[in-house]
Backbone as a chain_set.jsonl record, in Angstrom:
{"seq": "MNNLQVKAVLRSLLISYSFTAVLLVILAFLLYQFHLGEKQIGLAVDVIYVFTCLIGGFIAGKTVRQRRFLWGILAGSLYFLILLAVSFALQKGFASDTSAMIRVLAMCAGGGMIGGMIS", "coords": {"N": [[14.961, 31.808, -77.812], [14.545, 33.583, -80.753], [12.252, 35.553, -82.748], [12.621, 34.979, -85.495], [13.732, 32.408, -85.441], [11.675, 30.889, -84.293], [9.673, 31.207, -86.226], [10.979, 29.971, -88.365], [11.141, 27.275, -87.56], [8.409, 26.662, -87.252], [7.55, 27.082, -89.872], [9.032, 25.12, -91.19], [7.895, 22.836, -90.072], [5.261, 23.039, -91.009], [5.667, 22.786, -93.784], [6.823, 20.245, -93.821], [4.689, 18.626, -92.886], [2.902, 19.128, -94.939], [4.182, 17.938, -97.144], [4.114, 15.341, -96.138], [1.359, 14.784, -96.169], [0.803, 14.832, -98.937], [2.495, 12.746, -99.855], [1.439, 10.57, -98.428], [-1.098, 10.375, -99.547], [-0.387, 9.636, -102.139], [0.782, 7.177, -101.501], [-1.476, 5.827, -100.53], [-2.937, 5.64, -102.898], [-1.193, 3.967, -104.37], [-1.342, 1.704, -102.781], [-4.004, 1.008, -103.192], [-3.987, 0.484, -105.962], [-1.993, -1.519, -106.367], [-2.208, -3.375, -104.348], [-0.492, -3.581, -102.031], [1.652, -5.146, -99.572], [1.723, -5.497, -95.95], [4.323, -5.13, -94.898], [5.577, -3.664, -96.915], [4.087, -1.316, -96.88], [4.611, -0.399, -94.274], [7.389, 0.069, -94.48], [7.358, 2.059, -96.452], [6.015, 4.127, -95.094], [7.869, 4.662, -93.076], [9.998, 5.627, -94.659], [8.771, 7.914, -95.645], [8.492, 9.401, -93.257], [11.24, 9.893, -92.622], [12.12, 11.25, -94.943], [10.425, 13.546, -95.058], [11.042, 14.777, -92.629], [13.718, 15.278, -93.104], [13.492, 17.212, -95.101], [12.188, 19.212, -93.603], [14.16, 19.75, -91.633], [16.175, 20.678, -93.308], [15.026, 23.056, -94.283], [14.643, 24.487, -91.882], [17.33, 24.714, -90.991], [18.467, 26.111, -93.135], [17.135, 28.529, -92.959], [17.677, 29.561, -90.346], [20.515, 29.428, -90.093], [22.537, 29.093, -88.181], [24.115, 26.749, -86.109], [22.93, 24.544, -87.476], [22.364, 21.759, -87.519], [21.281, 21.343, -84.983], [18.885, 22.787, -85.13], [17.678, 21.307, -87.07], [17.394, 18.838, -85.72], [15.616, 19.698, -83.752], [13.393, 20.414, -85.333], [12.735, 17.886, -86.444], [12.214, 16.438, -84.086], [10.042, 17.868, -82.998], [8.218, 17.387, -85.039], [7.831, 14.634, -84.638], [6.723, 14.726, -82.004], [4.313, 16.103, -82.41], [3.074, 14.313, -84.141], [2.891, 12.135, -82.397], [1.182, 13.213, -80.416], [-1.186, 13.65, -81.874], [-1.756, 11.028, -82.64], [-2.103, 9.889, -80.112], [-4.389, 11.281, -79.266], [-6.303, 10.473, -81.157], [-6.414, 7.706, -80.836], [-6.974, 7.391, -78.207], [-4.999, 6.782, -76.337], [-1.795, 5.077, -76.117], [-0.987, 3.022, -78.746], [1.113, 1.615, -79.857], [4.225, -0.074, -79.086], [6.9, 0.857, -76.812], [9.471, 0.645, -77.917], [8.992, 0.894, -80.66], [8.08, 3.526, -80.766], [10.389, 4.906, -79.942], [12.07, 4.236, -82.032], [10.812, 5.549, -84.195], [11.022, 8.192, -83.277], [13.835, 8.434, -83.349], [14.235, 8.164, -86.104], [12.874, 10.436, -87.099], [14.15, 12.608, -85.742], [16.778, 12.119, -86.569], [16.543, 12.31, -89.377], [15.797, 15.012, -89.556], [18.104, 16.178, -88.472], [20.08, 15.449, -90.35], [19.055, 16.788, -92.559], [19.32, 19.447, -91.645], [22.114, 19.558, -91.484], [22.933, 19.352, -94.142], [21.981, 21.641, -95.193]], "CA": [[14.675, 31.751, -79.237], [13.965, 34.816, -81.251], [11.094, 35.438, -83.628], [13.038, 34.332, -86.738], [13.926, 30.986, -85.192], [10.354, 30.275, -84.098], [9.031, 31.166, -87.545], [11.676, 28.984, -89.191], [10.733, 25.933, -87.135], [6.989, 26.482, -87.596], [7.462, 26.96, -91.333], [9.555, 23.806, -91.574], [6.891, 21.842, -89.691], [4.144, 23.149, -91.945], [6.086, 22.205, -95.059], [6.996, 18.803, -93.605], [3.382, 17.974, -92.839], [2.309, 19.227, -96.275], [4.784, 16.853, -97.917], [3.605, 14.087, -95.59], [-0.005, 14.583, -96.677], [0.872, 14.488, -100.358], [3.099, 11.425, -100.004], [0.518, 9.546, -97.922], [-2.148, 10.211, -100.562], [0.223, 8.821, -103.197], [0.913, 5.825, -100.957], [-2.812, 5.224, -100.508], [-3.252, 5.287, -104.284], [-0.404, 2.793, -104.708], [-1.925, 0.583, -102.039], [-5.241, 0.652, -103.881], [-3.697, -0.05, -107.297], [-1.098, -2.672, -106.407], [-2.475, -4.257, -103.202], [0.783, -3.759, -101.348], [1.623, -5.857, -98.308], [1.915, -4.727, -94.727], [5.729, -4.77, -94.757], [5.883, -2.6, -97.872], [3.447, -0.092, -96.396], [5.385, 0.048, -93.116], [8.648, 0.618, -94.97], [7.062, 3.317, -97.145], [5.697, 5.136, -94.08], [9.151, 5.03, -92.461], [10.721, 6.457, -95.626], [8.084, 9.208, -95.665], [8.895, 10.105, -92.035], [12.626, 10.358, -92.727], [12.217, 12.22, -96.038], [9.769, 14.806, -94.717], [11.835, 15.409, -91.57], [14.913, 15.782, -93.755], [13.096, 18.47, -95.738], [11.95, 20.179, -92.535], [15.445, 20.122, -91.065], [16.861, 21.478, -94.313], [14.417, 24.39, -94.307], [14.958, 25.152, -90.617], [18.751, 25.052, -90.991], [18.726, 27.129, -94.154], [16.576, 29.797, -92.512], [18.337, 30.053, -89.135], [21.917, 29.576, -90.49], [23.47, 28.862, -87.076], [23.891, 25.443, -85.483], [21.88, 24.005, -88.342], [21.971, 20.41, -87.144], [20.414, 21.423, -83.805], [17.56, 23.212, -85.579], [17.125, 20.141, -87.753], [16.953, 17.897, -84.691], [14.423, 20.275, -83.133], [12.278, 20.288, -86.283], [12.368, 16.471, -86.503], [11.629, 16.033, -82.797], [8.703, 18.456, -82.916], [7.403, 16.619, -85.977], [7.464, 13.411, -83.928], [5.847, 15.017, -80.864], [2.978, 16.414, -82.943], [2.569, 13.029, -84.623], [2.559, 11.354, -81.206], [0.011, 13.817, -79.771], [-2.368, 13.371, -82.701], [-2.004, 9.595, -82.511], [-2.635, 9.67, -78.767], [-5.751, 11.824, -79.211], [-7.211, 9.688, -81.997], [-6.52, 6.331, -80.35], [-7.27, 7.463, -76.774], [-3.915, 6.103, -75.645], [-0.696, 4.631, -76.97], [-1.251, 1.694, -79.293], [2.346, 0.915, -80.184], [5.137, -0.285, -77.966], [7.891, 1.904, -76.572], [10.595, 0.531, -78.852], [8.563, 1.455, -81.948], [8.051, 4.986, -80.632], [11.775, 5.373, -79.903], [12.588, 4.084, -83.396], [10.25, 6.637, -85.007], [11.676, 9.425, -82.804], [15.2, 8.449, -83.883], [14.158, 8.424, -87.55], [12.465, 11.821, -87.317], [15.23, 13.496, -85.296], [17.93, 11.881, -87.447], [16.249, 12.91, -90.669], [15.886, 16.461, -89.392], [19.504, 16.547, -88.256], [20.773, 15.345, -91.636], [18.582, 17.9, -93.365], [19.966, 20.66, -91.157], [23.534, 19.516, -91.793], [23.199, 19.556, -95.57], [21.427, 22.939, -95.627]], "C": [[14.044, 33.069, -79.665], [12.856, 34.515, -82.267], [11.437, 34.712, -84.937], [13.166, 32.826, -86.555], [12.598, 30.264, -85.006], [9.631, 30.146, -85.431], [9.666, 30.109, -88.438], [11.234, 27.57, -88.84], [9.266, 25.683, -87.487], [6.807, 26.318, -89.099], [7.948, 25.586, -91.782], [8.569, 22.696, -91.207], [5.706, 21.86, -90.641], [4.485, 22.515, -93.291], [6.267, 20.693, -94.931], [5.659, 18.08, -93.601], [2.643, 18.081, -94.167], [2.858, 18.131, -97.181], [4.276, 15.496, -97.436], [2.219, 13.787, -96.144], [0.011, 14.152, -98.134], [1.418, 13.076, -100.551], [2.193, 10.316, -99.484], [-0.658, 9.329, -98.87], [-1.62, 9.365, -101.718], [0.368, 7.374, -102.743], [-0.435, 5.115, -100.908], [-3.247, 4.807, -101.913], [-2.492, 4.034, -104.706], [-0.915, 1.547, -103.999], [-3.176, 0.079, -102.731], [-4.95, -0.038, -105.215], [-2.953, -1.384, -107.263], [-1.271, -3.641, -105.249], [-1.191, -4.615, -102.465], [0.596, -4.465, -100.013], [1.919, -4.946, -97.132], [3.36, -4.272, -94.546], [6.107, -3.627, -95.7], [5.284, -1.274, -97.43], [4.22, 0.468, -95.21], [6.707, 0.677, -93.527], [8.419, 1.967, -95.655], [6.748, 4.43, -96.146], [6.976, 5.589, -93.371], [9.968, 5.939, -93.38], [10.092, 7.848, -95.693], [8.461, 10.024, -94.434], [10.289, 10.709, -92.19], [12.739, 11.455, -93.784], [11.603, 13.56, -95.658], [10.494, 15.518, -93.571], [13.144, 15.958, -92.117], [14.618, 17.114, -94.432], [12.872, 19.555, -94.679], [13.236, 20.655, -91.893], [16.254, 20.986, -92.015], [16.341, 22.907, -94.313], [14.741, 25.157, -93.027], [16.422, 25.588, -90.58], [19.091, 26.149, -91.972], [18.246, 28.501, -93.697], [17.352, 30.375, -91.334], [19.828, 30.307, -89.373], [22.931, 29.459, -89.36], [23.107, 27.541, -86.426], [22.768, 24.688, -86.199], [21.426, 22.612, -87.927], [21.063, 20.403, -85.915], [18.997, 21.848, -84.189], [16.881, 22.099, -86.362], [16.613, 19.101, -86.775], [15.67, 18.407, -84.031], [13.21, 20.125, -84.047], [11.803, 18.835, -86.362], [11.706, 15.989, -85.219], [10.232, 16.614, -82.604], [7.736, 17.776, -83.868], [6.903, 15.342, -85.296], [6.482, 13.682, -82.795], [4.429, 15.368, -81.313], [2.321, 15.142, -83.452], [2.106, 12.156, -83.456], [1.306, 11.889, -80.522], [-1.268, 13.537, -80.557], [-2.737, 11.902, -82.61], [-2.622, 9.264, -81.156], [-4.087, 10.132, -78.679], [-6.735, 10.966, -80.005], [-7.435, 8.28, -81.466], [-6.862, 6.257, -78.865], [-6.248, 6.671, -75.955], [-2.84, 5.7, -76.625], [-0.962, 3.211, -77.428], [0.03, 0.916, -79.547], [3.232, 0.772, -78.95], [6.197, 0.811, -77.91], [9.039, 1.836, -77.569], [10.232, 1.084, -80.228], [8.531, 2.978, -81.887], [9.467, 5.565, -80.615], [12.402, 5.289, -81.292], [12.087, 5.214, -84.286], [10.844, 7.983, -84.578], [13.081, 9.534, -83.364], [15.196, 8.734, -85.381], [13.826, 9.881, -87.829], [13.581, 12.797, -86.928], [16.462, 13.338, -86.186], [17.736, 12.48, -88.825], [16.333, 14.42, -90.617], [17.314, 16.931, -89.236], [20.283, 16.493, -89.569], [20.342, 16.477, -92.561], [19.208, 19.232, -92.95], [21.445, 20.697, -91.524], [23.816, 19.787, -93.264], [22.671, 20.907, -96.076], [22.508, 23.992, -95.805]], "O": [[13.134, 33.587, -79.018], [12.58, 33.359, -82.587], [10.636, 33.919, -85.432], [12.753, 32.055, -87.422], [12.417, 29.154, -85.506], [9.046, 29.105, -85.731], [8.966, 29.425, -89.185], [10.982, 26.758, -89.731], [8.921, 24.604, -87.97], [5.998, 25.503, -89.544], [7.342, 24.964, -92.654], [8.425, 21.724, -91.948], [5.204, 20.806, -91.033], [3.672, 21.789, -93.864], [5.903, 19.945, -95.839], [5.511, 17.039, -94.241], [1.836, 17.209, -94.49], [2.105, 17.473, -97.898], [4.035, 14.601, -98.247], [1.938, 12.656, -96.543], [-0.687, 13.214, -98.519], [0.864, 12.297, -101.326], [2.182, 9.223, -100.049], [-1.161, 8.211, -98.983], [-2.319, 8.485, -102.219], [0.107, 6.45, -103.513], [-0.521, 3.926, -101.215], [-3.852, 3.75, -102.095], [-3.066, 3.138, -105.326], [-0.913, 0.458, -104.572], [-3.389, -1.128, -102.847], [-5.593, -1.03, -105.556], [-3.255, -2.28, -108.05], [-0.551, -4.637, -105.173], [-0.852, -5.787, -102.299], [-0.469, -4.395, -99.4], [2.309, -3.789, -97.294], [3.603, -3.154, -94.092], [6.866, -2.732, -95.327], [5.907, -0.225, -97.591], [4.461, 1.673, -95.14], [7.102, 1.707, -92.981], [9.193, 2.905, -95.462], [7.178, 5.567, -96.341], [7.141, 6.778, -93.097], [10.562, 6.914, -92.92], [10.804, 8.848, -95.788], [8.725, 11.221, -94.55], [10.493, 11.893, -91.922], [13.382, 12.477, -93.548], [12.202, 14.605, -95.911], [10.55, 16.748, -93.553], [13.63, 16.988, -91.65], [15.418, 18.045, -94.341], [13.321, 20.689, -94.847], [13.39, 21.848, -91.633], [16.939, 21.915, -91.588], [17.122, 23.858, -94.339], [15.075, 26.341, -93.08], [16.72, 26.713, -90.18], [19.91, 27.021, -91.68], [18.869, 29.517, -94.005], [17.655, 31.568, -91.328], [20.355, 31.313, -88.897], [24.112, 29.717, -89.59], [21.931, 27.246, -86.216], [21.791, 24.26, -85.583], [20.233, 22.31, -87.976], [20.174, 19.558, -85.807], [18.022, 21.333, -83.643], [15.659, 21.96, -86.325], [15.533, 18.541, -86.963], [14.747, 17.632, -83.782], [12.128, 19.754, -83.592], [10.599, 18.579, -86.348], [10.745, 15.22, -85.262], [9.338, 15.932, -82.104], [6.561, 17.604, -83.542], [5.72, 15.01, -85.363], [5.507, 12.947, -82.637], [3.456, 14.975, -80.669], [1.133, 14.92, -83.216], [1.056, 11.518, -83.526], [0.456, 11.109, -80.092], [-2.307, 13.225, -79.974], [-3.917, 11.567, -82.512], [-3.549, 8.459, -81.066], [-4.922, 9.45, -78.083], [-7.869, 10.757, -79.574], [-8.52, 7.719, -81.623], [-7.021, 5.162, -78.325], [-6.603, 5.98, -75.0], [-2.956, 5.95, -77.825], [-1.141, 2.307, -76.612], [0.036, -0.312, -79.461], [3.011, 1.41, -77.921], [6.359, 1.588, -78.851], [9.527, 2.873, -78.019], [11.078, 1.681, -80.893], [8.91, 3.647, -82.848], [9.71, 6.611, -81.217], [13.175, 6.164, -81.683], [12.864, 5.779, -85.056], [11.138, 8.824, -85.428], [13.487, 10.608, -83.809], [16.056, 9.463, -85.876], [14.434, 10.498, -88.705], [13.916, 13.703, -87.692], [17.116, 14.327, -86.518], [18.652, 13.086, -89.38], [16.877, 15.046, -91.526], [17.702, 17.957, -89.795], [21.063, 17.399, -89.864], [21.168, 17.059, -93.264], [19.58, 20.043, -93.798], [21.974, 21.762, -91.842], [24.836, 20.391, -93.596], [22.884, 21.272, -97.232], [22.207, 25.13, -96.164]]}, "num_chains": 1, "name": "protein.A"}
């Protein structure tokens, strides 16, 4: 990987996590105002994962311009790995089951791949 590719992936991750922060604040406000249920919150968090990884994959693919879907998958997978590492550090272990982690990895990598493909 050359310097441009590394910068593209890091930039896409930074933008993805920035969008995640903004969307989670909006979700918290909606939770406070409308007393949303657990299923609605879970669905909203899943949509946020896919949407932000799609944006990250789009940015990575647009910047690198070669094999865009692979750079999108990489951006989405790194997004998941950082999310997993932070979750592991805060909870002092894995709280969720393996199938849930695989589902979130598939959503993040898939969202990134689609973003890279449409870039």
